[in-house]
């Protein structure tokens, strides 16, 4: 029988003991292995463990496939989700292996833009009173800064989830009372959109992705949504009124 | 006829079984895995540093990521040792313990104990703040669990220095082969999954994705001047990233392309990470690329 090469193993290594062993593969004689510089059975998987190990591997491969298929934006299959949640999530989630690995890097969407947190005392009527705390600090390109940006994005995206909505902004506020020295804060997530490629020389545009007021009254945490400015401010028409002007 | 058919099916099954065995269970020298271990330990320390400064602000008793937030964020099956840390002192104690374990992994001290503890620490840390986790953290978690299987402490390690120089310590082990095979599998899967995710969006087809990556304020290297001046350059970088990821995902499975692809990956992934504003992810992928090198690429 011709020797079966694999595409992925160095043939100079000793192949394992198995049904396809040929004259130029693994030594079967202990002395032969010793001549090659190592004990023959020391490094090989015992035959009795090969079956269970293969079974575990196959199980893991199925789990890995289901995690990749089920953890992406497209992974909405009820069947795959149910199988994964019932059989694999209980042991893959605690190990932090329930991952989709769908590192898209960017889609050029608003949610892919830089987000940052701005925390300031609300003052009377929620007006601006003092310099806000900013996370990350402007110009912070570190991994630590990236974590703050992820937190800010998470706060915005969570608003689309009925269960998670409000939880993170409220927690950010509660966690910032001491640092801000105030029990009544405005939490603003600022999104800095890069210009389109066609307008590459233009500066980025900053906008408010989320703004809420968080305050503590008699030990109770209150979250007060602040509607986007365009919903409360009158529209301004930059065109001159007909008949006006010089 | 029937006999011939059943005999060829039997041969095919034998070939498949042999290929399976050789891929997963070939006894392998520990040196390449040891380098993966050292690099993963160092990357873990760097990434841990990015959690350290805000540890109490995020996870402390009055921290932002409160148990209430975790309650609506985390899977019910998620567990974290950090859930047990109710005070800032306990939190810091646990964190520093994890840092020590990562350091032990990096230098290969008590590796059989340090490797599982490092993986456990890392998974616990990520479960404590899932909304803060980036792609580099995910890849490192995978690498650390793969290292638990192998005998990476058998080479380039404090353990090796302290051990008697017997032949057993140098012997190839099926555990190293399995660990490296799993690392290679994940390297390919992660690259393939990234490509599939990217190609769902127009920006990766029309060639402007590189612009969207570079034009973010958070980017580590400013390429906006280059890209704004040349759409061709922007398209070239965008398509090169996709092509590189496809080549890597597929190339590590072929005996002829595996070595070149892995070597290109060691340089290419950090470059992609830099352009994408995810340098730590690039570094983590470069570690996986190292694990994909055929044995003739390992240092002697």
Coordinates of C-alpha atoms in Angstrom, one line a residue:
Chain A
X1 CA 0.0 0.0 0.0
X2 CA 1.3 3.4 -0.9
X3 CA 2.2 5.6 1.9
X4 CA -0.6 8.1 2.8
X5 CA 0.8 11.6 3.1
X6 CA -1.0 14.2 4.9
X7 CA -0.9 17.8 3.8
X8 CA -0.2 19.1 7.2
X9 CA 2.3 17.1 9.0
X10 CA 6.0 17.0 8.7
X11 CA 6.8 13.5 7.4
X12 CA 10.1 13.5 9.3
X13 CA 8.2 13.2 12.5
X14 CA 7.3 9.8 13.8
X15 CA 3.7 9.0 12.7
X16 CA 1.4 7.6 15.4
X17 CA 0.7 4.0 16.0
X18 CA -2.3 3.1 13.9
X19 CA -3.8 0.8 11.3
X20 CA -1.9 2.4 8.4
X21 CA 1.6 1.9 9.9
X22 CA 4.0 1.0 7.2
X23 CA 7.6 0.0 7.1
X24 CA 8.9 3.6 7.1
X25 CA 6.6 4.9 9.8
X26 CA 6.4 4.6 13.5
X27 CA 8.7 2.1 15.2
X28 CA 7.0 -0.9 16.8
X29 CA 10.1 -2.2 18.4
X30 CA 11.1 -0.4 21.6
X31 CA 14.8 -0.7 20.7
X32 CA 14.1 0.9 17.3
X33 CA 12.5 3.9 19.0
X34 CA 15.4 4.2 21.4
X35 CA 17.8 4.3 18.5
X36 CA 16.0 7.3 17.1
X37 CA 16.5 9.2 20.4
X38 CA 13.3 8.8 22.3
X39 CA 11.2 6.1 23.9
X40 CA 8.7 4.9 21.4
X41 CA 5.7 4.7 23.6
X42 CA 6.4 7.7 25.7
X43 CA 5.0 10.4 23.3
X44 CA 2.3 8.5 21.6
X45 CA -1.3 8.5 22.6
X46 CA -2.1 5.1 24.1
X47 CA -4.4 3.0 21.9
X48 CA -7.0 2.8 24.6
X49 CA -7.4 6.5 24.7
X50 CA -7.5 7.1 21.0
X51 CA -11.2 6.4 20.7
X52 CA -12.4 8.6 23.6
X53 CA -10.0 11.4 22.5
X54 CA -11.3 11.3 19.0
X55 CA -14.9 11.3 20.3
X56 CA -14.2 14.4 22.4
X57 CA -12.5 16.1 19.5
X58 CA -15.4 15.4 17.2
X59 CA -17.8 16.8 19.8
X60 CA -15.7 19.9 20.1
X61 CA -15.5 20.4 16.4
X62 CA -19.3 20.2 16.2
X63 CA -19.5 22.8 19.0
X64 CA -17.0 25.0 17.3
X65 CA -19.0 24.9 14.1
X66 CA -22.2 25.7 15.9
X67 CA -20.6 28.6 17.8
X68 CA -19.3 30.1 14.6
X69 CA -22.6 29.6 12.8
X70 CA -24.7 30.8 15.7
X71 CA -22.8 33.8 17.0
X72 CA -22.8 35.9 13.9
X73 CA -25.3 38.5 12.8
X74 CA -26.7 36.0 10.4
X75 CA -26.7 33.2 12.9
X76 CA -30.4 33.2 13.6
X77 CA -31.3 29.6 12.9
X78 CA -33.6 28.3 15.6
X79 CA -32.4 24.8 15.1
X80 CA -28.7 25.5 15.4
X81 CA -29.3 27.9 18.2
X82 CA -31.3 25.4 20.2
X83 CA -28.8 22.6 19.7
X84 CA -25.9 24.8 20.6
X85 CA -27.7 26.2 23.7
X86 CA -28.8 22.8 25.0
X87 CA -25.7 20.7 24.3
X88 CA -22.7 23.0 23.9
X89 CA -23.3 26.3 25.6
X90 CA -23.3 24.8 29.2
X91 CA -19.6 23.9 28.9
X92 CA -18.4 26.2 26.1
X93 CA -19.7 29.5 27.6
X94 CA -17.9 29.2 30.9
X95 CA -14.6 28.5 29.1
X96 CA -15.2 31.6 26.9
X97 CA -15.2 29.4 23.8
X98 CA -18.7 30.2 22.6
X99 CA -17.4 32.6 20.0
X100 CA -18.4 33.6 16.5
X101 CA -15.0 35.0 15.6
X102 CA -16.8 37.3 13.1
X103 CA -14.2 40.1 13.3
X104 CA -15.7 42.3 10.6
X105 CA -13.3 45.2 11.4
X106 CA -15.7 47.7 9.8
X107 CA -18.9 47.9 7.8
X108 CA -18.6 51.7 7.5
X109 CA -21.8 51.9 9.6
X110 CA -22.4 54.4 12.5
X111 CA -21.9 51.6 15.0
X112 CA -18.4 51.1 13.6
X113 CA -17.4 54.7 14.3
X114 CA -15.5 55.8 17.4
X115 CA -17.8 56.2 20.4
X116 CA -16.8 57.9 23.7
X117 CA -18.5 58.6 27.0
X118 CA -19.1 62.1 28.3
X119 CA -20.2 62.4 31.9
X120 CA -21.2 65.8 33.4
X121 CA -23.2 67.0 36.3
X122 CA -26.8 67.7 35.2
X123 CA -27.1 71.0 37.0
X124 CA -30.5 72.7 37.2
X125 CA -32.7 71.5 34.4
X126 CA -29.9 69.3 33.0
X127 CA -28.0 72.3 31.8
X128 CA -24.2 72.2 31.3
X129 CA -22.4 73.3 34.4
X130 CA -18.8 72.1 34.3
X131 CA -16.2 70.4 32.2
X132 CA -17.3 66.8 31.6
X133 CA -15.4 63.6 32.3
X134 CA -14.4 61.9 29.1
X135 CA -13.8 58.2 28.6
X136 CA -11.5 57.5 26.8
X137 CA -9.5 60.7 27.1
X138 CA -9.1 62.5 23.8
X139 CA -6.1 61.1 21.9
X140 CA -6.0 57.8 23.9
X141 CA -5.2 55.2 21.3
X142 CA -4.4 52.5 23.9
X143 CA -6.2 49.1 24.4
X144 CA -7.6 50.6 27.5
X145 CA -9.1 53.4 25.4
X146 CA -10.6 50.8 23.1
X147 CA -12.3 49.1 26.1
X148 CA -14.0 52.4 27.0
X149 CA -15.1 52.8 23.4
X150 CA -16.6 49.3 23.4
X151 CA -18.5 50.2 26.6
X152 CA -19.9 53.3 24.9
X153 CA -20.9 51.3 21.8
X154 CA -22.5 48.6 24.0
X155 CA -24.6 51.3 25.8
X156 CA -25.9 52.5 22.5
X157 CA -26.6 49.1 20.9
X158 CA -28.2 47.8 24.1
X159 CA -31.0 50.4 23.7
X160 CA -32.3 48.2 20.9
X161 CA -32.7 45.3 23.3
X162 CA -35.8 45.4 25.5
X163 CA -34.1 43.5 28.3
X164 CA -30.8 45.4 28.3
X165 CA -32.1 48.9 27.5
X166 CA -31.1 51.5 30.1
X167 CA -29.2 49.1 32.3
X168 CA -25.7 50.2 31.1
X169 CA -26.3 53.9 31.1
X170 CA -27.8 53.7 34.6
X171 CA -24.8 51.7 35.7
X172 CA -22.4 54.1 34.2
X173 CA -24.1 56.9 36.0
X174 CA -24.2 55.1 39.3
X175 CA -20.6 54.2 38.9
X176 CA -19.6 57.7 38.2
X177 CA -21.4 59.6 41.0
X178 CA -18.3 59.5 43.2
X179 CA -15.8 60.5 40.4
X180 CA -18.1 63.4 39.3
X181 CA -18.9 64.5 42.8
X182 CA -22.6 64.7 42.0
X183 CA -25.6 62.5 42.3
X184 CA -27.3 63.9 39.2
X185 CA -25.4 63.3 36.0
X186 CA -25.9 63.5 32.3
X187 CA -24.4 60.5 30.4
X188 CA -23.8 61.2 26.8
X189 CA -22.3 58.8 24.2
X190 CA -20.6 60.8 21.5
X191 CA -20.2 59.2 18.1
X192 CA -17.5 60.6 15.8
X193 CA -18.3 59.6 12.2
X194 CA -15.5 59.5 9.7
X195 CA -16.3 61.4 6.5
X196 CA -17.3 59.5 3.4
X197 CA -14.5 58.7 1.1
X198 CA -15.8 61.2 -1.5
X199 CA -15.4 63.9 1.2
X200 CA -12.1 62.5 2.5
X201 CA -10.6 65.9 3.4
X202 CA -13.6 66.9 5.6
X203 CA -13.3 66.6 9.3
X204 CA -15.2 63.9 11.1
X205 CA -18.7 64.7 12.4
X206 CA -19.5 64.3 16.1
X207 CA -23.1 63.5 17.1
X208 CA -24.9 62.4 20.2
X209 CA -25.7 58.7 19.9
X210 CA -27.3 58.4 23.3
X211 CA -28.0 60.9 26.1
X212 CA -29.7 60.1 29.5
X213 CA -29.8 61.7 32.9
X214 CA -29.1 59.5 35.8
X215 CA -29.7 60.7 39.4
X216 CA -30.0 59.2 42.8
X217 CA -32.9 60.4 45.0
X218 CA -33.2 59.0 48.5
X219 CA -31.1 56.0 47.5
X220 CA -33.2 55.2 44.4
X221 CA -31.6 55.4 41.0
X222 CA -33.6 57.2 38.4
X223 CA -33.0 57.1 34.7
X224 CA -34.4 60.0 32.7
X225 CA -34.1 59.7 28.9
X226 CA -33.2 62.9 27.1
X227 CA -34.7 63.0 23.6
X228 CA -32.4 63.9 20.7
X229 CA -32.1 67.6 20.2
X230 CA -33.9 67.6 16.9
X231 CA -37.0 66.2 18.5
X232 CA -37.3 69.1 20.9
X233 CA -35.7 72.1 19.2
X234 CA -37.6 74.0 16.5
X235 CA -36.4 73.5 13.0
X236 CA -34.2 76.3 11.8
X237 CA -34.6 77.3 8.2
X238 CA -31.4 78.9 7.1
X239 CA -33.1 80.4 4.0
X240 CA -34.2 84.0 4.3
X241 CA -37.9 84.6 4.6
X242 CA -39.4 85.6 1.3
X243 CA -39.4 89.4 1.0
X244 CA -37.0 90.0 3.8
X245 CA -33.3 91.0 3.6
X246 CA -31.9 94.0 1.9
Chain B
X1 CA -17.8 -7.4 -6.7
X2 CA -19.3 -6.9 -3.3
X3 CA -16.1 -8.0 -1.7
X4 CA -14.2 -5.5 -3.8
X5 CA -16.6 -2.7 -2.8
X6 CA -16.4 -3.5 0.8
X7 CA -12.7 -3.7 0.7
X8 CA -12.4 -0.3 -0.9
X9 CA -14.7 1.2 1.6
X10 CA -12.6 -0.4 4.3
X11 CA -9.5 1.1 2.7
X12 CA -11.1 4.5 2.6
X13 CA -12.1 4.3 6.2
X14 CA -8.5 3.2 7.1
X15 CA -7.1 6.1 5.2
X16 CA -9.5 8.5 6.9
X17 CA -8.7 7.1 10.3
X18 CA -5.0 7.3 9.6
X19 CA -5.3 10.9 8.4
X20 CA -7.3 11.8 11.5
X21 CA -4.8 10.1 13.8
X22 CA -1.8 11.7 12.1
X23 CA -3.4 15.2 12.1
X24 CA -4.4 15.2 15.8
X25 CA -2.2 12.8 17.6
X26 CA 1.3 12.9 16.0
X27 CA 3.9 13.1 18.8
X28 CA 5.5 16.5 18.4
X29 CA 8.4 18.3 19.9
X30 CA 7.6 21.0 22.5
X31 CA 9.7 23.8 21.2
X32 CA 7.2 25.4 18.8
X33 CA 4.4 25.2 21.4
X34 CA 6.8 26.6 24.0
X35 CA 7.3 29.7 21.9
X36 CA 3.5 30.0 21.5
X37 CA 3.3 29.7 25.3
X38 CA 5.8 32.5 25.9
X39 CA 4.2 34.9 23.4
X40 CA 0.7 34.2 24.7
X41 CA 1.9 34.8 28.2
X42 CA 3.4 38.2 27.2
X43 CA 0.3 39.1 25.2
X44 CA -1.8 38.2 28.2
X45 CA 0.3 40.5 30.4
X46 CA -0.1 43.4 27.9
X47 CA -3.8 42.9 27.6
X48 CA -4.2 42.5 31.4
X49 CA -2.5 45.9 31.8
X50 CA -5.4 47.4 29.7
X51 CA -7.8 46.2 32.3
X52 CA -5.8 47.1 35.3
X53 CA -6.1 50.9 35.5
X54 CA -9.9 50.8 35.5
X55 CA -10.4 47.6 37.4
X56 CA -12.2 49.1 40.4
X57 CA -14.1 51.6 38.2
X58 CA -15.5 48.8 36.2
X59 CA -15.7 45.8 38.6
X60 CA -15.4 47.3 42.0
X61 CA -18.2 47.3 44.6
X62 CA -19.6 50.6 43.1
X63 CA -18.3 49.9 39.7
X64 CA -20.0 50.4 36.3
X65 CA -20.3 46.7 35.4
X66 CA -22.5 45.9 38.4
X67 CA -24.1 42.5 39.2
X68 CA -27.4 44.0 37.9
X69 CA -25.8 44.8 34.5
X70 CA -24.2 41.4 34.3
X71 CA -27.6 39.9 35.1
X72 CA -29.1 41.1 31.9
X73 CA -25.9 40.9 29.9
X74 CA -24.4 37.5 30.6
X75 CA -25.4 34.1 29.6
X76 CA -26.9 32.1 32.5
X77 CA -24.2 29.5 32.2
X78 CA -21.4 32.1 32.4
X79 CA -19.2 32.0 35.5
X80 CA -16.4 34.2 36.7
X81 CA -14.1 33.9 39.7
X82 CA -14.3 37.7 39.9
X83 CA -18.0 37.4 41.0
X84 CA -16.6 36.3 44.3
X85 CA -14.6 39.4 44.8
X86 CA -16.9 41.7 46.8
X87 CA -14.3 44.3 47.8
X88 CA -11.7 46.3 45.9
X89 CA -8.9 44.5 47.8
X90 CA -10.3 41.1 46.9
X91 CA -10.7 42.2 43.3
X92 CA -7.1 43.4 43.1
X93 CA -5.8 40.3 44.9
X94 CA -7.5 38.1 42.4
X95 CA -6.4 40.2 39.4
X96 CA -2.7 40.3 40.6
X97 CA -2.9 36.5 41.1
X98 CA -3.9 36.2 37.5
X99 CA -1.1 38.5 36.4
X100 CA 1.4 36.3 38.3
X101 CA -0.1 33.2 36.6
X102 CA 0.3 34.8 33.2
X103 CA 3.9 35.7 34.0
X104 CA 4.5 32.1 35.1
X105 CA 3.1 30.9 31.8
X106 CA 5.3 33.4 29.9
X107 CA 8.4 32.0 31.4
X108 CA 7.3 28.4 31.8
X109 CA 7.3 28.2 35.6
X110 CA 5.1 25.3 36.9
X111 CA 3.6 25.2 33.5
X112 CA 1.2 22.3 34.0
X113 CA -0.4 24.3 36.8
X114 CA 0.0 27.8 35.3
X115 CA -1.5 27.0 31.9
X116 CA -5.0 25.9 33.2
X117 CA -5.0 28.7 35.8
X118 CA -4.1 31.3 33.2
X119 CA -7.0 30.1 31.0
X120 CA -9.3 30.1 33.9
X121 CA -8.3 33.5 35.0
X122 CA -8.7 34.9 31.5
X123 CA -12.1 33.4 30.9
X124 CA -13.2 34.7 34.4
X125 CA -11.9 38.2 33.5
X126 CA -13.8 38.3 30.2
X127 CA -17.0 37.0 31.8
X128 CA -16.8 39.8 34.4
X129 CA -16.9 42.5 31.7
X130 CA -18.2 41.0 28.5
X131 CA -19.1 44.4 26.9
X132 CA -15.4 45.5 27.3
X133 CA -14.0 42.5 25.5
X134 CA -12.3 42.8 22.1
X135 CA -11.2 40.3 19.4
X136 CA -7.7 40.0 20.9
X137 CA -9.2 38.9 24.2
X138 CA -11.2 36.2 22.4
X139 CA -8.3 34.9 20.4
X140 CA -6.1 34.8 23.5
X141 CA -8.7 32.8 25.4
X142 CA -8.6 30.2 22.6
X143 CA -4.8 30.1 22.6
X144 CA -4.7 29.7 26.4
X145 CA -7.1 26.7 26.4
X146 CA -5.1 25.1 23.6
X147 CA -2.0 25.5 25.7
X148 CA -3.6 23.6 28.6
X149 CA -3.5 20.4 26.5
X150 CA 0.1 20.5 25.4
X151 CA 3.3 20.1 27.3
X152 CA 4.7 23.5 26.5
X153 CA 6.8 23.6 29.6
X154 CA 9.1 21.0 28.2
X155 CA 11.1 23.5 26.3
X156 CA 12.4 27.1 26.7
X157 CA 11.1 27.2 30.2
X158 CA 12.0 27.6 33.8
X159 CA 10.6 24.1 34.3
X160 CA 13.0 22.8 31.8
X161 CA 16.0 24.6 33.4
X162 CA 15.1 23.2 36.8
X163 CA 14.4 19.6 35.6
X164 CA 17.0 17.0 35.2
X165 CA 18.1 16.7 31.6
X166 CA 16.6 13.4 31.0
X167 CA 15.4 12.2 27.6
X168 CA 11.8 12.1 28.7
X169 CA 11.6 15.9 28.9
X170 CA 12.8 16.2 25.4
X171 CA 10.6 13.5 23.9
X172 CA 7.9 14.4 21.5
X173 CA 4.4 14.1 22.9
X174 CA 1.0 13.6 21.3
X175 CA -0.3 16.3 23.6
X176 CA 1.9 18.9 21.8
X177 CA 0.7 17.6 18.4
X178 CA -2.9 17.9 19.5
X179 CA -2.4 21.4 21.0
X180 CA -0.7 22.6 17.8
X181 CA -3.4 21.0 15.6
X182 CA -6.1 22.8 17.6
X183 CA -4.3 26.1 17.3
X184 CA -4.0 25.6 13.5
X185 CA -7.6 24.7 13.2
X186 CA -8.6 27.8 15.2
X187 CA -6.3 30.0 13.1
X188 CA -8.0 28.9 10.0
X189 CA -11.5 29.1 11.4
X190 CA -10.9 32.6 12.8
X191 CA -9.5 33.9 9.5
X192 CA -12.3 32.3 7.6
X193 CA -15.0 33.7 9.9
X194 CA -13.5 37.1 9.6
X195 CA -13.6 37.0 5.8
X196 CA -17.2 35.7 5.8
X197 CA -18.2 38.5 8.2
X198 CA -16.4 41.2 6.2
X199 CA -17.8 40.2 2.8
X200 CA -21.3 40.8 3.9
X201 CA -20.7 44.6 3.6
X202 CA -20.4 46.7 0.6
X203 CA -17.3 48.5 1.8
X204 CA -15.2 45.3 1.5
X205 CA -16.5 44.9 -2.1
X206 CA -16.1 48.4 -3.3
X207 CA -12.7 48.7 -1.7
X208 CA -13.3 51.6 0.7
X209 CA -13.2 49.5 4.0
X210 CA -9.5 50.6 4.5
X211 CA -10.7 54.2 4.4
X212 CA -13.3 53.5 7.1
X213 CA -10.7 51.8 9.2
X214 CA -8.1 54.6 8.8
X215 CA -10.4 57.5 9.2
X216 CA -11.4 56.7 12.7
X217 CA -9.8 58.9 15.4
X218 CA -8.8 55.9 17.4
X219 CA -6.6 54.4 14.7
X220 CA -3.0 53.7 15.6
X221 CA -1.4 54.8 12.4
X222 CA -2.7 57.7 10.3
X223 CA -3.1 56.5 6.7
X224 CA -5.8 59.0 5.8
X225 CA -3.4 61.1 3.8
X226 CA -2.4 58.2 1.7
X227 CA -5.9 56.9 1.2
X228 CA -7.5 60.3 0.5
X229 CA -4.9 60.9 -2.2
X230 CA -5.4 57.6 -4.0
X231 CA -8.6 55.6 -4.3
X232 CA -6.5 52.8 -5.9
X233 CA -4.3 52.6 -2.8
X234 CA -7.4 52.4 -0.6
X235 CA -8.9 49.6 -2.8
X236 CA -5.5 47.8 -2.9
X237 CA -5.2 47.7 0.9
X238 CA -8.9 46.7 1.3
X239 CA -8.7 43.8 -1.2
X240 CA -5.3 42.8 0.1
X241 CA -6.7 42.3 3.6
X242 CA -9.4 40.0 2.3
X243 CA -7.1 38.1 0.0
X244 CA -4.6 37.6 2.8
X245 CA -7.3 36.3 5.1
X246 CA -8.6 33.9 2.5
X247 CA -5.1 32.7 1.6
X248 CA -4.3 32.2 5.3
X249 CA -7.5 30.4 6.1
X250 CA -7.1 28.0 3.2
X251 CA -3.3 27.9 2.9
X252 CA -2.5 26.4 6.3
X253 CA -4.1 23.1 5.2
X254 CA -1.9 22.4 2.3
X255 CA 1.6 21.0 2.8
X256 CA 3.1 23.2 0.1
X257 CA 1.5 26.5 1.1
X258 CA 1.4 26.0 4.8
X259 CA 4.9 27.3 5.5
X260 CA 4.9 30.3 3.3
X261 CA 1.4 31.3 4.4
X262 CA 2.2 30.9 8.1
X263 CA 5.4 33.0 7.6
X264 CA 3.5 35.7 5.8
X265 CA 0.9 35.6 8.6
X266 CA 3.5 36.3 11.2
X267 CA 4.1 39.6 9.5
X268 CA 0.8 40.2 7.9
X269 CA -1.5 39.8 10.8
X270 CA 0.2 42.5 12.9
X271 CA 0.0 44.8 9.8
X272 CA -3.7 44.1 9.4
X273 CA -4.2 44.7 13.1
X274 CA -2.4 48.1 12.8
X275 CA -4.5 49.2 9.8
X276 CA -7.7 48.0 11.5
X277 CA -7.0 49.7 14.8
X278 CA -6.8 46.3 16.5
X279 CA -3.0 45.8 17.0
X280 CA -3.5 43.3 19.8
X281 CA -5.8 41.2 17.7
X282 CA -3.1 41.3 15.0
X283 CA -0.5 40.1 17.5
X284 CA -2.7 37.3 18.8
X285 CA -3.3 36.1 15.2
X286 CA 0.5 36.3 14.6
X287 CA 0.9 33.9 17.5
X288 CA -1.6 31.5 15.8
X289 CA 0.3 31.9 12.6
X290 CA 3.5 30.8 14.4
X291 CA 1.7 27.8 15.6
X292 CA 0.8 26.9 12.0
X293 CA 4.5 26.8 10.9
X294 CA 5.6 23.4 9.8
X295 CA 8.3 21.8 11.9
X296 CA 11.1 22.8 9.6
X297 CA 10.3 26.4 10.6
X298 CA 10.9 25.8 14.3
X299 CA 14.1 27.0 15.7
X300 CA 16.7 24.4 16.2

